[in-house]
XYZ file of C-alpha atoms in Angstrom:
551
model
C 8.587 123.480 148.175
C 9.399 126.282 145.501
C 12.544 123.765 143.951
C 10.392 120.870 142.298
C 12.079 117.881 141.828
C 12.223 118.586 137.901
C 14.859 121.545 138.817
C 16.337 120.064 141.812
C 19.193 118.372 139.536
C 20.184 122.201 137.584
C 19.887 123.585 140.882
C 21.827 121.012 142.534
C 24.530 121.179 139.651
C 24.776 124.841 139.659
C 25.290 125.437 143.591
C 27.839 122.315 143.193
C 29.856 124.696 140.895
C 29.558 127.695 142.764
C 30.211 126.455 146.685
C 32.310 123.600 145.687
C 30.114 120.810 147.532
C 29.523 117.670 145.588
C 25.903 117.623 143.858
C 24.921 114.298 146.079
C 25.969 115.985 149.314
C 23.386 118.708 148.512
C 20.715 115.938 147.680
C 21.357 114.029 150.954
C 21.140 117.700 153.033
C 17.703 118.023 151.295
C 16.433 114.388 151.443
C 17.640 114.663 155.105
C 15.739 117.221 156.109
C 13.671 116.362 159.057
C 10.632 119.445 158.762
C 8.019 119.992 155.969
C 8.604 120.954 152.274
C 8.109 124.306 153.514
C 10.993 124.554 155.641
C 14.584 125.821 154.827
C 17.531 123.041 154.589
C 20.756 124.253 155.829
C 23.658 122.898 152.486
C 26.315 124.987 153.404
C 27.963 127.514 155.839
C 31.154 129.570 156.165
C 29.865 130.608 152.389
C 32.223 133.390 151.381
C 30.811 136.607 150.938
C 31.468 136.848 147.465
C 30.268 133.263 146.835
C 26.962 134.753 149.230
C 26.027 137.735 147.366
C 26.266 135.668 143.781
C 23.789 133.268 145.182
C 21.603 135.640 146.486
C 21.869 137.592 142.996
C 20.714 134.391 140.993
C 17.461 133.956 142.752
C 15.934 133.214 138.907
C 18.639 130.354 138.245
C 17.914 128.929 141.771
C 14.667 128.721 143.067
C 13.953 128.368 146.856
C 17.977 129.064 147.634
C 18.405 131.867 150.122
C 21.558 133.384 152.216
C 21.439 133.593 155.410
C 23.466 135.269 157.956
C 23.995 132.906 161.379
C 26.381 133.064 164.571
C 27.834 129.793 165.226
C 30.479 128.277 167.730
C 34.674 129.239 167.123
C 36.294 127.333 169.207
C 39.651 128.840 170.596
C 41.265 126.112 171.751
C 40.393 123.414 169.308
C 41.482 119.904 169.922
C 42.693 120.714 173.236
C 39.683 120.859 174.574
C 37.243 119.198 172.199
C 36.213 115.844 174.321
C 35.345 118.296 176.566
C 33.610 120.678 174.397
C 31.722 118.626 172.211
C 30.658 120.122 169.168
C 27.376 121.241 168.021
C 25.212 120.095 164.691
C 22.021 120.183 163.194
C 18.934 118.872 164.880
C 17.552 115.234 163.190
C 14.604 113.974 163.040
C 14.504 112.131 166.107
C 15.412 115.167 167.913
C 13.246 117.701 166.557
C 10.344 114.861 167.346
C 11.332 115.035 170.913
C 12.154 118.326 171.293
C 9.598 120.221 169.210
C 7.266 121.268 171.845
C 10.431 123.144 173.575
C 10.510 125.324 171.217
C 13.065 123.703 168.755
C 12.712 124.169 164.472
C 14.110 121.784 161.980
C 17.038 124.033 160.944
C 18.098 124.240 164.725
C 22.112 123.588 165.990
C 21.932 121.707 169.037
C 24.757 120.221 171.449
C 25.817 116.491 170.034
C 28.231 115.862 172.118
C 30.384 116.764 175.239
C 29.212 119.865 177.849
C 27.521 121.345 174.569
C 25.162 118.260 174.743
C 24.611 117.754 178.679
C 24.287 122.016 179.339
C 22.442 122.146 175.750
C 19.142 123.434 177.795
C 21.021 126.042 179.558
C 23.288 127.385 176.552
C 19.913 127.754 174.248
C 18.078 130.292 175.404
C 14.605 131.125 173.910
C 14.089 132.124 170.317
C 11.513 135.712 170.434
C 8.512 136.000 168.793
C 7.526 138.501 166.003
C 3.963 138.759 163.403
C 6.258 140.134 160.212
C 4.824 141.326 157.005
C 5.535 139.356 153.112
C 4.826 140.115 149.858
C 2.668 137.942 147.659
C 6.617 136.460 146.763
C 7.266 135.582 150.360
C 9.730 138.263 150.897
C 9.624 140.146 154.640
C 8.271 143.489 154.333
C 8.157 144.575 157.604
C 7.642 143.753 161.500
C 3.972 144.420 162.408
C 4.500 143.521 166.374
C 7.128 141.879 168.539
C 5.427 139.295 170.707
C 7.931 138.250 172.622
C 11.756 139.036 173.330
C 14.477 136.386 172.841
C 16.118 134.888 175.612
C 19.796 134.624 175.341
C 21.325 131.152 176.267
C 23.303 130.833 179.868
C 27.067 130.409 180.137
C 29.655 128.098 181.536
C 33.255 128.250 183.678
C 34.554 125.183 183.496
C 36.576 123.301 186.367
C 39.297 122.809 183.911
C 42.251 124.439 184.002
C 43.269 125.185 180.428
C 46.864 125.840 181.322
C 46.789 122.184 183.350
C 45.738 120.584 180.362
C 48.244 122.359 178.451
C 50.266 120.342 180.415
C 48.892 117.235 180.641
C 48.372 116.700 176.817
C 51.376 117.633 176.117
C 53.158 115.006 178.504
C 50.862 113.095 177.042
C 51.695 113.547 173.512
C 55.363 113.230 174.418
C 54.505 109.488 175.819
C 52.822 108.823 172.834
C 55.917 109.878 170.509
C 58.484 108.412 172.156
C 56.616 104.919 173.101
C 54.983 104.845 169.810
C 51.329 104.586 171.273
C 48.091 105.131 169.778
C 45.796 106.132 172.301
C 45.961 107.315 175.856
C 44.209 109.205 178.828
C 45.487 111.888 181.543
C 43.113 113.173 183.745
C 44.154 115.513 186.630
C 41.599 115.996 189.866
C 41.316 117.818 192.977
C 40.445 115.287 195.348
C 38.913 117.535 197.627
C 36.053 118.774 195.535
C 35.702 116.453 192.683
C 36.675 118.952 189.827
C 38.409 117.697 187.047
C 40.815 120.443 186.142
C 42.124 118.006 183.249
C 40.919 115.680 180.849
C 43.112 114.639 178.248
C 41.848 111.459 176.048
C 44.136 111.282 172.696
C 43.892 110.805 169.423
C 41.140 113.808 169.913
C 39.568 115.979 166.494
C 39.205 119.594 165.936
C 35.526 120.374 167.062
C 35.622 123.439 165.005
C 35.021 120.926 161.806
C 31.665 120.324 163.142
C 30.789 124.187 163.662
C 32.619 125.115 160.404
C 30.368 122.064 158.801
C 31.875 118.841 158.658
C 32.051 117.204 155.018
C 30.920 113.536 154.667
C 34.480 112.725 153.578
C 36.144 114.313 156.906
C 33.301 112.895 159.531
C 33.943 109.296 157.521
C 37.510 109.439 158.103
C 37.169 109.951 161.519
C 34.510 107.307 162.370
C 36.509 105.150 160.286
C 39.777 105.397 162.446
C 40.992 102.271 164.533
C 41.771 104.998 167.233
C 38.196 106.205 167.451
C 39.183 109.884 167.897
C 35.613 111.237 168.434
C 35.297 108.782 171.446
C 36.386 110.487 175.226
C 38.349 107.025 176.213
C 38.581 108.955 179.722
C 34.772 108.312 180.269
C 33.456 106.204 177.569
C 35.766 103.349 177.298
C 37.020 100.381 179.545
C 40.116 98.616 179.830
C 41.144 95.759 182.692
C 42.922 98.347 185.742
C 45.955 95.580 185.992
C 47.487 96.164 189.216
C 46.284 99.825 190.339
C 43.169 97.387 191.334
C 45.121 95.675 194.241
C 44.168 99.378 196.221
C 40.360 97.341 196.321
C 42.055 94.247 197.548
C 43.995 95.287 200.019
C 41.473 97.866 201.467
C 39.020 94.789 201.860
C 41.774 92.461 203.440
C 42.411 95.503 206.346
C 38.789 96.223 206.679
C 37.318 92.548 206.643
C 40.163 92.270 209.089
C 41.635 89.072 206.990
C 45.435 90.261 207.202
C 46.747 93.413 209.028
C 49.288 95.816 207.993
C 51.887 93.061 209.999
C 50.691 90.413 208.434
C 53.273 88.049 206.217
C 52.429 86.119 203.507
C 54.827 84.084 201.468
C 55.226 84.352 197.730
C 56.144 82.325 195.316
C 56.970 82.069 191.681
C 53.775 80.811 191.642
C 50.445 79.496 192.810
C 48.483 76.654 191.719
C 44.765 76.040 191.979
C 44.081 72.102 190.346
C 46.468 72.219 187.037
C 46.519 75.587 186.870
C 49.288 77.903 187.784
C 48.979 81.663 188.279
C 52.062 83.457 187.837
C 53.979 86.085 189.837
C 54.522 89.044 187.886
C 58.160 88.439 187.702
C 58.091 84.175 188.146
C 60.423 84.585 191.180
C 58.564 86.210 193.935
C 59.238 88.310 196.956
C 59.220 85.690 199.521
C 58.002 86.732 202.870
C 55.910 90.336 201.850
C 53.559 92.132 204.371
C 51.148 94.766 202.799
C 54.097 97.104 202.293
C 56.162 94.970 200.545
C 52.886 93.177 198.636
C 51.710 96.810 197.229
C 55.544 98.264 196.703
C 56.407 95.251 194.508
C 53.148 94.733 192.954
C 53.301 91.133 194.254
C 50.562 89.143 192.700
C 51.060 86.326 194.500
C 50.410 88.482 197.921
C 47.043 89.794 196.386
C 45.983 86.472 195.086
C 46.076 85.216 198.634
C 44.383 88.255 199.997
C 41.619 87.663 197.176
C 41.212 84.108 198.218
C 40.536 84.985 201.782
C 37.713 87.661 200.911
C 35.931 85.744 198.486
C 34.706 87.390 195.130
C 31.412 88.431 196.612
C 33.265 91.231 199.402
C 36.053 91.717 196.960
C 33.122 92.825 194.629
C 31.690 94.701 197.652
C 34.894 96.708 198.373
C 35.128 97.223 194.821
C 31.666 98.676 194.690
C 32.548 100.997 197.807
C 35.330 102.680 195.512
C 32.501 103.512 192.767
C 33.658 100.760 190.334
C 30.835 98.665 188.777
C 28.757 102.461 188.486
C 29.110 105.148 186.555
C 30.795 108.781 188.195
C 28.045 110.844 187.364
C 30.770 113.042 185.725
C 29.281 115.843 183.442
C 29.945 114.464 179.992
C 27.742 112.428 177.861
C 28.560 108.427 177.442
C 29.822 107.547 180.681
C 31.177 103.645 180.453
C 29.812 101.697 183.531
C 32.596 99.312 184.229
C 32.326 95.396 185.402
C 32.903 94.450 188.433
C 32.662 90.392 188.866
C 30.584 88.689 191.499
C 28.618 85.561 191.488
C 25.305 87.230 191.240
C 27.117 88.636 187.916
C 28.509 85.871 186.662
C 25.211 83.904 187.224
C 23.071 86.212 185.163
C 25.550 86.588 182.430
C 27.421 83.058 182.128
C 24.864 80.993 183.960
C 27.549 80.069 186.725
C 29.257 81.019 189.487
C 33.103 82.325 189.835
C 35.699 79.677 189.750
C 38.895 80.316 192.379
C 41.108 80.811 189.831
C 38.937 83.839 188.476
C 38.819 85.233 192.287
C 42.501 85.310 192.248
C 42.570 87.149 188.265
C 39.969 89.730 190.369
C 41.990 90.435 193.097
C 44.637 91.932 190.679
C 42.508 93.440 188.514
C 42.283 91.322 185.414
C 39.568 88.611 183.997
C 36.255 90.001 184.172
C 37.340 93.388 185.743
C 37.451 96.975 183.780
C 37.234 100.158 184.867
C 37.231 103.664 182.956
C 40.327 105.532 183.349
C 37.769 108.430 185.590
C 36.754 105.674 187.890
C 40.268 104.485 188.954
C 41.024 108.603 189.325
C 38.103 109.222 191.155
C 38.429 106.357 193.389
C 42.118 106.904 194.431
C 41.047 110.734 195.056
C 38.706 108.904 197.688
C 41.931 107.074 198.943
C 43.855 110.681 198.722
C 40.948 113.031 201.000
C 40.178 110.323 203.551
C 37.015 108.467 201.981
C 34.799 111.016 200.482
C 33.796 109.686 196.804
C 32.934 112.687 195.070
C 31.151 112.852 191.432
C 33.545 114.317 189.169
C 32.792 117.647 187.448
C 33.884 119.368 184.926
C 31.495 122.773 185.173
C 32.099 124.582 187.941
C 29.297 127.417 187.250
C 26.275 128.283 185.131
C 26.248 131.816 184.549
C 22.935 133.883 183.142
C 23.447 136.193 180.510
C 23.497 139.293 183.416
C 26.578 137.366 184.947
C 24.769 136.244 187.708
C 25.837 132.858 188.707
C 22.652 130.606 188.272
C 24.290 127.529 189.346
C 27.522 128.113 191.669
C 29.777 125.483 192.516
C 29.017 122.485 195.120
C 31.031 119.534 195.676
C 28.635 116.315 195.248
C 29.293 113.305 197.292
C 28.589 109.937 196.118
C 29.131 108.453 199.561
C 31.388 107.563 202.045
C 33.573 104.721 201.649
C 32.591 102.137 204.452
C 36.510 102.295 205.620
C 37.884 102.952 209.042
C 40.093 105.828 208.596
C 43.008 103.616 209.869
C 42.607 101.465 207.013
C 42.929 104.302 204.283
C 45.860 105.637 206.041
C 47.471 102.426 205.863
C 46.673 102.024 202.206
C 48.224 105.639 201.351
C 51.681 104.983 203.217
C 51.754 101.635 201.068
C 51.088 103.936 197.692
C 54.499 106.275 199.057
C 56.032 102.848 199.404
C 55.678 102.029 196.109
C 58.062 104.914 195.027
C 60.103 104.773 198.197
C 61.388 101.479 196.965
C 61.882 102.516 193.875
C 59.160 100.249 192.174
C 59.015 103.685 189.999
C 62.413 103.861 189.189
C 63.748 107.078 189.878
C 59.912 109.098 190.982
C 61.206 108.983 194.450
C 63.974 111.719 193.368
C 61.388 114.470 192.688
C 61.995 117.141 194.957
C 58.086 116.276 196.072
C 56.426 113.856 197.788
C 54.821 111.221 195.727
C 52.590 108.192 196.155
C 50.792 106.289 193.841
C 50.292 102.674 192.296
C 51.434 101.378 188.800
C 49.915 98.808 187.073
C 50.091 96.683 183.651
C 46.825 94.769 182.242
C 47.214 92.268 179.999
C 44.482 91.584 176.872
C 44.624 90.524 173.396
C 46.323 87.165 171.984
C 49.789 86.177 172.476
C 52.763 86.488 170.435
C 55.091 83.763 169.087
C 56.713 83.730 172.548
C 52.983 83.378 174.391
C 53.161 86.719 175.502
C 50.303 88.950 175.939
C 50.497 92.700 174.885
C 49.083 94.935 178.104
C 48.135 98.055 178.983
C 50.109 100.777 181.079
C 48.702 102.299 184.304
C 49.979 104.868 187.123
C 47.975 107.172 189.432
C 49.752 109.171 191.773
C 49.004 111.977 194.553
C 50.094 114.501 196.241
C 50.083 116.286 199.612
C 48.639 119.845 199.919
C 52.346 120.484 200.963
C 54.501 118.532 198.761
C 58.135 119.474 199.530
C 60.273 116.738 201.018
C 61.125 117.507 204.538
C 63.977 117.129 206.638
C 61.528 116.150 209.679
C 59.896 113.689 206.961
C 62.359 112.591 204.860
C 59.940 109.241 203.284
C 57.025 111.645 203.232
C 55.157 108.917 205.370
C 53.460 111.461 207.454
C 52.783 113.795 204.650
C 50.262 110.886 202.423
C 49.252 109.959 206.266
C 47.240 113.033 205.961
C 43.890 113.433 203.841
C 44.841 117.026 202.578
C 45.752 115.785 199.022
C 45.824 118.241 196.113
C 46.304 116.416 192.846
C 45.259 113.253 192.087
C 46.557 112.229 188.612
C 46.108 109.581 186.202
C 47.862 108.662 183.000
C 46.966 105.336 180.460
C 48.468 104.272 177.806
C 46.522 101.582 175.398
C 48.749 98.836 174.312
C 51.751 100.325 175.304
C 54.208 97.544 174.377
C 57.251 99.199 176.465
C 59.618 97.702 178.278
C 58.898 99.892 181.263
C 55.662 101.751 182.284
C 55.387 104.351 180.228
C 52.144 105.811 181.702
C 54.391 106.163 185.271
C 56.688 108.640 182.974
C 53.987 110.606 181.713
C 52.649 111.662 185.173
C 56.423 112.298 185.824
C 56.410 114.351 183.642
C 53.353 116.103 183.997
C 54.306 116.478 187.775
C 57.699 118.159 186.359
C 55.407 120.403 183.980
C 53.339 121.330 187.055
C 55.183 122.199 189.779
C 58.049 123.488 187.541
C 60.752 121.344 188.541
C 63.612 122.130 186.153
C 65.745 118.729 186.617
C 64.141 116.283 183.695
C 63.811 112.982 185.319
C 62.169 111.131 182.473
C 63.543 107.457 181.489
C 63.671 107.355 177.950
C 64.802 104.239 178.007
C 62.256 102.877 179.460
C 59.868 103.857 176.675
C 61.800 101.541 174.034
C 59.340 98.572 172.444
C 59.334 95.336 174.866
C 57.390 93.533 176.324
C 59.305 92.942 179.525
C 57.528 94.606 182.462
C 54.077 92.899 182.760
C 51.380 92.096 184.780
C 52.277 94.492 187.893
């Protein structure tokens, strides 16, 4: 109100010179504002204190400026842990018009994103109350009564381990280096609680730009990026799971009793439905392959079978059991729901029901299928502790500004998965298979026991030579005692038990290699983690291809 429009371009002009900000960014703040004329715009912050005191000395040249002093968020570890984080920024209008009657002003910071937007409530506090004393010029005088004390805001500990995702971004980054990838996910869980302990989703952004106060030309150039750095593609995007989904398909084939661990089924190059052929992974098959053999080699051929015999609408329901289809209730804002086909689905989004061909693409997890990257973690933790589908978190505690724990820690289960323990036990000595046989290359010569399922999920449109470019998959986990035993040499008996204490997950978008790269980047995480000195990593396997698909 005291800058009339008539001065708003000097003032504009002469603030430009002295802070450095463009004049139209300072219009925009202004225009933007979401209160009265009466209330204060935030244009800048971080303002030297030089650059302060000169403004606050030309009060005649610029009418209605004032300097403020304000805390505001530093955050220590920066990218590392921004998608966790979140950042916080001035309130809009749509949020002040919500949020008004609790208490919030128009030149509020509030949470945007991450645990700074879900916890916002606790981390605020409550602003005090004083009547204050001004001059005829506006200018505070004096305090005449405090009405009411502030409130300072609540804190959080995090589940997240920031020396675990030390490691896992940097296994990460080194995956992303040598393959030549552009985006990717490691997440690392404890299977028996649900807490995340970390959540790596690259490319990432520095979250102290936001609290520093992002410039239009930085926030464009990230919103503009391909990569979309300021999304969490842990929790907020979904990709086809490829093979890691044949865990859902063979868990409904031992449950719905269709085949039993025993059970043989031939496979061939390929199988044909009409016309149409679908393709082994490899066009040769495995011939004769029980469950072990099916789920070691990846066979899709085995799973198509097993898919055929459960139908898409108990496929879907086995699926559903392992939390696909819903969100995870994790923590962080944005949470990607997933698809998971059925012919109620396809009904009341095509307006028809699932062809047998697409029953087969489900039972291998491609067609309609996709997951987020915390889904397939959270669901072979459920595998890994014997059932129990936890909700992933990533704050362990609230704590009150006293210290006192306002919130402690409790694990939250989802459910239990409708699975006869049998069945589950079965389905984790088929995961240790899959690096027994070496399916993994060279996993099996950690000095740890291992199990877990790769998997490759094609997308996109084909090259010159018809092929598809695919994603990269691997989840692994491990036993609560992981050394390889004399007494248990395959480590059979050590995934027979449900006292798992890492699950881990690694993705790599359009990875393009001609091995899985995201099964070397939990290798080497695993390395990282339990310190094993001998480097095991197949850089060869990371050179551009596209030969190792669709398993």
């Amino acid at each position: 109100a005291d800058l009339s429009l008539a001065e708003r371009p000097e003032g504009a002009a002469r603030l430009s010179a002295l802070r450095g900000i463009p004049e139209a960014e300072i219009n925009v703040a202004i225009d933007a504002n979401p209160g009265s004329r009466f209330d204060l715009v935030r244009i800048a912050t971080g303002v030297p204190e030089a650059t302060a005191r000169l403004i606050s000395e030309s009060g005649l040249d610029l009418p209605g400026v004032e300097v403020a002093v304000e805390s505001r968020r530093d955050y220590a570890d920066g990218p590392l842990m921004s998608q966790i984080l979140g950042y916080t920024g001035p309130i809009n209008v749509d949020e002040l018009e919500a949020l008004r009657d609790a208490g919030y002003l128009p030149d509020d910071v509030l949470g945007k994103t991450g645990v700074e937007s879900v916890y916002e409530a606790a981390l605020r506090g409550t602003y005090g109350l004083e009547k204050v004393e001004r001059d005829a010029t506006g200018r505070k005088i004096g305090v005449l009564e405090q009405v009411r004390s502030a409130v300072p805001g609540a804190s959080l500990r995090l589940t997240i381990d920031t020396t675990e995702q030390a490691y896992a971004q940097k296994a990460l980054l080194w995956g992303i280096k040598e393959a030549k990838l552009k985006r990717g996910v490691v997440i690392v869980m404890n299977p028996q609680t649900g807490e995340v302990l970390a959540l790596v989703s690259l490319p990432t952004y520095d979250n102290n730009l936001f609290a520093r106060g992002i410039s239009n030309a930085d926030f464009e150039r990230l919103i503009r990026d391909g990569n979309k750095p300021l999304l969490n593609h842990a929790t907020g995007a979904q990709y086809p799971p490829g093979s890691t989904y044949k865990l859902v398909t063979g868990t409904g084939g031992l449950a719905d009793r269709k085949i039993t661990p025993s059970t043989e089924l031939l496979t061939r190059p390929f199988l044909t439905i009409g016309k149409t052929r679908f393709y082994e992974w490899n066009r040769r098959g495995w011939g004769e392959c029980d469950l072990d053999c099916g789920f070691g080699h990846s066979s899709d051929t085995f799973f198509f079978q097993v898919a055929g015999m459960l139908g898409i609408d108990r496929l879907a329901y086995w699926a559903n059991q392992f939390g696909f289809g819903e969100r995870t209730g994790i923590d962080l804002p944005g949470e990607a729901k997933g698809i998971v086909p059925s012919n109620d689905w396809k009904l009341s989004t095509f307006g028809q029901s699932i062809f047998p061909g697409e029953v087969y693409q489900a039972g291998i997890g491609q067609g309609y299928d996709v997951v987020t990257p915390i889904q397939l973690v959270n669901a072979y933790a459920a595998l890994a502790n014997g059932g129990k589908l936890y909700q992933p978190q990533v704050v362990r505690e609230v704590v009150g500004p006293d210290g006192a724990v306002i919130r402690p820690f409790a694990p939250k289960l989802i459910r239990k998965l409708d699975v006869p323990q049998s069945v589950l036990r079965e389905m984790r000595q088929a995961a240790r298979n899959v690096v027994l046989i070496r399916h993994t290359y060279n996993l099996v010569d950690l000095p740890i026991v291992v199990a877990g399922k790769s998997g490759t999920a094609e997308f996109g449109v084909r090259d010159r030579q018809g092929r598809l470019p695919f994603h990269s998959w691997f989840v692994a986990f491990v036993p609560k005692d992981p050394a390889v035993k004399a007494s248990d040499p395959g480590g059979l008996r050590a995934v027979g038990r449900t006292d798992a204490q890492l699950v881990v997950l690694a993705f790599a978008y359009d990875s393009g290699t001609k091995g899985n790269v995201a099964t070397e980047i939990v290798k080497y995480y695993l390395q990282l983690h339990f310190g094993i000195e001998k480097d095991l990593r197949n850089f060869d396997l990371l050179e551009r291809g596209n030969f190792y698909q669709s398993n």
